[in-house]
Coordinates of C-alpha atoms in Angstrom, one line a residue:
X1225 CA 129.6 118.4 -8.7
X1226 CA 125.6 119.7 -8.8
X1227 CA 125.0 122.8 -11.4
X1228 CA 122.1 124.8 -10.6
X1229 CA 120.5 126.9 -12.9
X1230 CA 118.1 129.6 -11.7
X1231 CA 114.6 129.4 -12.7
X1232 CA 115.1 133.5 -13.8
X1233 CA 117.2 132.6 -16.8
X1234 CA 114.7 130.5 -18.3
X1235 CA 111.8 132.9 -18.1
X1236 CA 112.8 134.8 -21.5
X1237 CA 114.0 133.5 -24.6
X1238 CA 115.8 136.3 -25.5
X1239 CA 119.7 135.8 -26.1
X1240 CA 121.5 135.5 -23.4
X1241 CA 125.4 137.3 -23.0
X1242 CA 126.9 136.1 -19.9
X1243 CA 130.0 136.1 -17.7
X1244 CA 131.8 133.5 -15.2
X1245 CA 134.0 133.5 -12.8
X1246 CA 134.9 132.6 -9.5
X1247 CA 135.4 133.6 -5.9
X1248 CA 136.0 131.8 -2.0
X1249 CA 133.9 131.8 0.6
X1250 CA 135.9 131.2 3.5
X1251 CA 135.6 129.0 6.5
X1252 CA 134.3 130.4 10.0
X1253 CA 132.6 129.2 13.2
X1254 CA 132.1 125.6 13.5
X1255 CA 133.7 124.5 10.0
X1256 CA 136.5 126.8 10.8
X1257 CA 136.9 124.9 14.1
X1258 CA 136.2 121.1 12.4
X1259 CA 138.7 121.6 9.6
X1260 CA 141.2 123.0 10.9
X1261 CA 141.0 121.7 14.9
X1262 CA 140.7 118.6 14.3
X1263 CA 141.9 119.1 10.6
X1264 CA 139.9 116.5 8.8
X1265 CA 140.2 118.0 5.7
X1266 CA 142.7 121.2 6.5
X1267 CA 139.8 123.6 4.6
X1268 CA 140.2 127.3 4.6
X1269 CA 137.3 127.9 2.4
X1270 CA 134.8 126.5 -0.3
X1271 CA 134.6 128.0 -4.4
X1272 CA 131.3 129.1 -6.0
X1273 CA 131.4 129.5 -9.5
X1274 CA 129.0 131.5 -11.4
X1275 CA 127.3 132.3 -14.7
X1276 CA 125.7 135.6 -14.7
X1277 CA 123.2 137.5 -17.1
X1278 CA 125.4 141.0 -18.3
X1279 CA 122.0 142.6 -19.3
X1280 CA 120.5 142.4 -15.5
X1281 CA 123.4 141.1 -13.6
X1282 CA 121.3 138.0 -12.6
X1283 CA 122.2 134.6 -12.4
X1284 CA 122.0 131.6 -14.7
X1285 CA 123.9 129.1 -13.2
X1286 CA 126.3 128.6 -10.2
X1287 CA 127.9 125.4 -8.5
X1288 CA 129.3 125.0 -5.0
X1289 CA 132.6 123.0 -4.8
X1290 CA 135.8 122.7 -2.3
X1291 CA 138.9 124.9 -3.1
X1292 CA 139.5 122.1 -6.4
X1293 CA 138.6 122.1 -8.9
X1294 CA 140.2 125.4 -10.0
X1295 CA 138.1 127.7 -11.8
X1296 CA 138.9 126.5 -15.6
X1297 CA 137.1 122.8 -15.1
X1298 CA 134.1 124.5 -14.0
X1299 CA 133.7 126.4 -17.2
X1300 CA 131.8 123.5 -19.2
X1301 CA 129.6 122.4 -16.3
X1302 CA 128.2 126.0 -16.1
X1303 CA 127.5 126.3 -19.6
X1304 CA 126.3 122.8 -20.0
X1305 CA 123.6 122.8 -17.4
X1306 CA 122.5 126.1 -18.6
X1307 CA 122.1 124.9 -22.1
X1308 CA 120.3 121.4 -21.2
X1309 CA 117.7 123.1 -19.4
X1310 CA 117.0 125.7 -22.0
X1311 CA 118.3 128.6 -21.3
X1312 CA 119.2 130.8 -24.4
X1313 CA 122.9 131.6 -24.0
X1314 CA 124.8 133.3 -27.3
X1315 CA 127.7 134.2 -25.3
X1316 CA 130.5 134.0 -22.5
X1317 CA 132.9 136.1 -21.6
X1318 CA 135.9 135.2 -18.7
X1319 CA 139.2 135.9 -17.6
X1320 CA 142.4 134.2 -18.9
X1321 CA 142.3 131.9 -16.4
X1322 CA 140.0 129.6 -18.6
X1323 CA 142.0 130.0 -21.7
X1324 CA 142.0 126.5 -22.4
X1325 CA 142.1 124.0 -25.0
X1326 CA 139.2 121.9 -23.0
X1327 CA 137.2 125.0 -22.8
X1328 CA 138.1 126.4 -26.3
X1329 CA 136.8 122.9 -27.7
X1330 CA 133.4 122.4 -25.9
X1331 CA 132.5 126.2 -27.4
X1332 CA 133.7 125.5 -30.9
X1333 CA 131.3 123.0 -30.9
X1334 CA 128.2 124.5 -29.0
X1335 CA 128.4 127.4 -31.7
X1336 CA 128.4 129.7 -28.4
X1337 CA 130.8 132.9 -28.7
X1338 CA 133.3 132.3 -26.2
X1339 CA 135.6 135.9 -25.0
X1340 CA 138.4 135.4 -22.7
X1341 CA 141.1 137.1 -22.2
X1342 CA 143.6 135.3 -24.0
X1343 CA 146.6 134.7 -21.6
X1344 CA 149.8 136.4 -22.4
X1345 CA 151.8 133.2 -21.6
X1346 CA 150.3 131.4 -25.2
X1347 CA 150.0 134.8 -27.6
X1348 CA 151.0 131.5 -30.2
X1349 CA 147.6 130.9 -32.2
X1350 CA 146.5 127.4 -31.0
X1351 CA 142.9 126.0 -31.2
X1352 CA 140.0 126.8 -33.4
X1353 CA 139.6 129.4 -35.7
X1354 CA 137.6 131.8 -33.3
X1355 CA 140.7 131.6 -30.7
X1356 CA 143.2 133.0 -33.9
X1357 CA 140.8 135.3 -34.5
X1358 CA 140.8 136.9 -31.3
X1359 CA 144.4 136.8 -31.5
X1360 CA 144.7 138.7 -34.2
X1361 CA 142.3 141.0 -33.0
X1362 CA 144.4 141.4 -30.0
X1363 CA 147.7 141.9 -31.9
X1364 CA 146.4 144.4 -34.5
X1365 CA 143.9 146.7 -31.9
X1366 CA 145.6 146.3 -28.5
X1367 CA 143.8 144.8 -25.6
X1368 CA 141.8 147.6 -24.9
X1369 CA 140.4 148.2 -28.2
X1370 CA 139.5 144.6 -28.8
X1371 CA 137.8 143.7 -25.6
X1372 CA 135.2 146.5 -26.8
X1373 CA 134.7 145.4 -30.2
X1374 CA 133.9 141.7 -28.7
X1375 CA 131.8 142.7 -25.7
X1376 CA 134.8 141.7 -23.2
X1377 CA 135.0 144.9 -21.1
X1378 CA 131.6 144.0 -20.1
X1379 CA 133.0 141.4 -17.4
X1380 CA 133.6 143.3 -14.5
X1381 CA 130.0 143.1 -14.0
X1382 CA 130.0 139.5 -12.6
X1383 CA 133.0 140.7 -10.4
X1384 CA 130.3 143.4 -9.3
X1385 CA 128.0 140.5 -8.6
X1386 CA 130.5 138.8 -6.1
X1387 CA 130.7 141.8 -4.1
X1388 CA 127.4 142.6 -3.6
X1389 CA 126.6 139.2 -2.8
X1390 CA 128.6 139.3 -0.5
X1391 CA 128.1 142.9 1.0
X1392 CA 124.6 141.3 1.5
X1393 CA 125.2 137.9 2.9
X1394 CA 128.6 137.4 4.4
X1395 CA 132.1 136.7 2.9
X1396 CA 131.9 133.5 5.6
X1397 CA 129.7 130.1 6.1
X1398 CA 130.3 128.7 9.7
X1399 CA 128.5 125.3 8.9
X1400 CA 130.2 122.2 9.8
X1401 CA 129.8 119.7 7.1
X1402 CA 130.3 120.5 3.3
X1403 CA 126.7 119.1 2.2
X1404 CA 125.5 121.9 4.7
X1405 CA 127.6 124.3 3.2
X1406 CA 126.4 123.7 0.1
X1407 CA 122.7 124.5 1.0
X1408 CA 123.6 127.3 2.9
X1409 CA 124.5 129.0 -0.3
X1410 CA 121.7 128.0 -2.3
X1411 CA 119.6 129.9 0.3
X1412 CA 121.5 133.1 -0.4
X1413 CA 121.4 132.5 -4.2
X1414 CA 117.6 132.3 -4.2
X1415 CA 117.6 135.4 -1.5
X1416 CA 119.8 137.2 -3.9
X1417 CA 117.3 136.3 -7.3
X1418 CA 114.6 137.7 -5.2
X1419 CA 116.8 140.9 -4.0
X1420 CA 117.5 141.1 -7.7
X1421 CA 113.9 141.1 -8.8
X1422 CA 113.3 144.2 -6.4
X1423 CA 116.2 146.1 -7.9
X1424 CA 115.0 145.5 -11.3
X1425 CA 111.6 146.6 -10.5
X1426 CA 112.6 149.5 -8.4
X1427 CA 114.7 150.7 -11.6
X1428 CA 111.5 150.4 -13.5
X1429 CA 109.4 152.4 -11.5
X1430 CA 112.0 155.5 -11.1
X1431 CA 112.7 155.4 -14.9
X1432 CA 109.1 155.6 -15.7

């Protein structure tokens, strides 16, 4: 799969905290018709995944695949191409869902802070040190109190991010073939950096 990274997250060198996660776009139109018509592929929608700066709520890096791979495996790519181009990132926070020992290894060895929510199903304190720590952390504050002391509760802002992207440009993509899908939501990501860069600005001029 292709990783983009916007040009807006290399413009600073100031740390970086972001978020991931991931949300459907579903089928309509023409792909709705080809996939599940004539069922070439029996599609019902495609995944973006995305990295997004908490300070401004922009984005760093996002990649467009079909409904696999699941959310976890994207993880590393997202981080990864951030990194390799430059961008400054300190750290990542996500849902349980990429609790994992894959994921849990690539950050103990980028030296990024990684904050998921650990999943209830493995409160056992497996992996590196930094996992057991937030275990413990879990287990002596409670949840609640935790996520604040490690910047957690701070997440919701990428789920933010997925609904106003898609307040502003659809929660569907009607174009036939995947590759077209694919560029189809590049457009929007580079409409929405430039939306972004409006809001910022706005919020500038009204605070001053």
């Amino acid at each position: 799969m292709h990783v983009t990274v916007m040009r807006s997250a290399l413009e600073s060198d100031r740390p970086l905290s972001c978020a991931i996660d991931g949300s459907g776009e579903s089928l309509s139109g023409p792909g709705l018709y080809i996939e599940h018509i004539w069922r070439l592929n029996n599609r019902r929608f495609i995944k973006q995944h995305t990295m997004i700066d908490l300070d401004n709520q922009r984005v760093v890096s996002f990649a467009i695949t079909l409904e696999k791979p699941g959310d976890a495996k994207m993880f590393v790519p997202l981080v990864e191409g951030a990194l390799l181009v430059g961008a400054n990132v300190q750290q990542v926070s996500a849902d349980s869902a990429y609790d994992t020992k894959c994921n849990w290894s690539y950050m103990d060895g980028s030296g990024i802070e990684f904050c998921p929510n650990l999943k209830e199903s493995k409160k056992d304190c497996w992996g590196p040190d930094e996992r057991k720590a937030l275990a413990s952390l879990d287990e002596t504050f409670g949840k609640e109190l935790a996520h604040r002391m490690t910047g957690y509760n701070s997440r919701w802002l990428v789920e933010v991010f997925f609904s106003i992207f898609k307040r502003l440009y659809g929660e569907h993509i009607g174009n036939r073939l995947f590759p077209m899908m694919v560029i189809s939501m590049n457009y929007r990501y580079v409409l929405y950096d430039i939306h972004r860069d409006f809001m910022i600005e706005a919020r500038k001029e009204t605070s001053i």
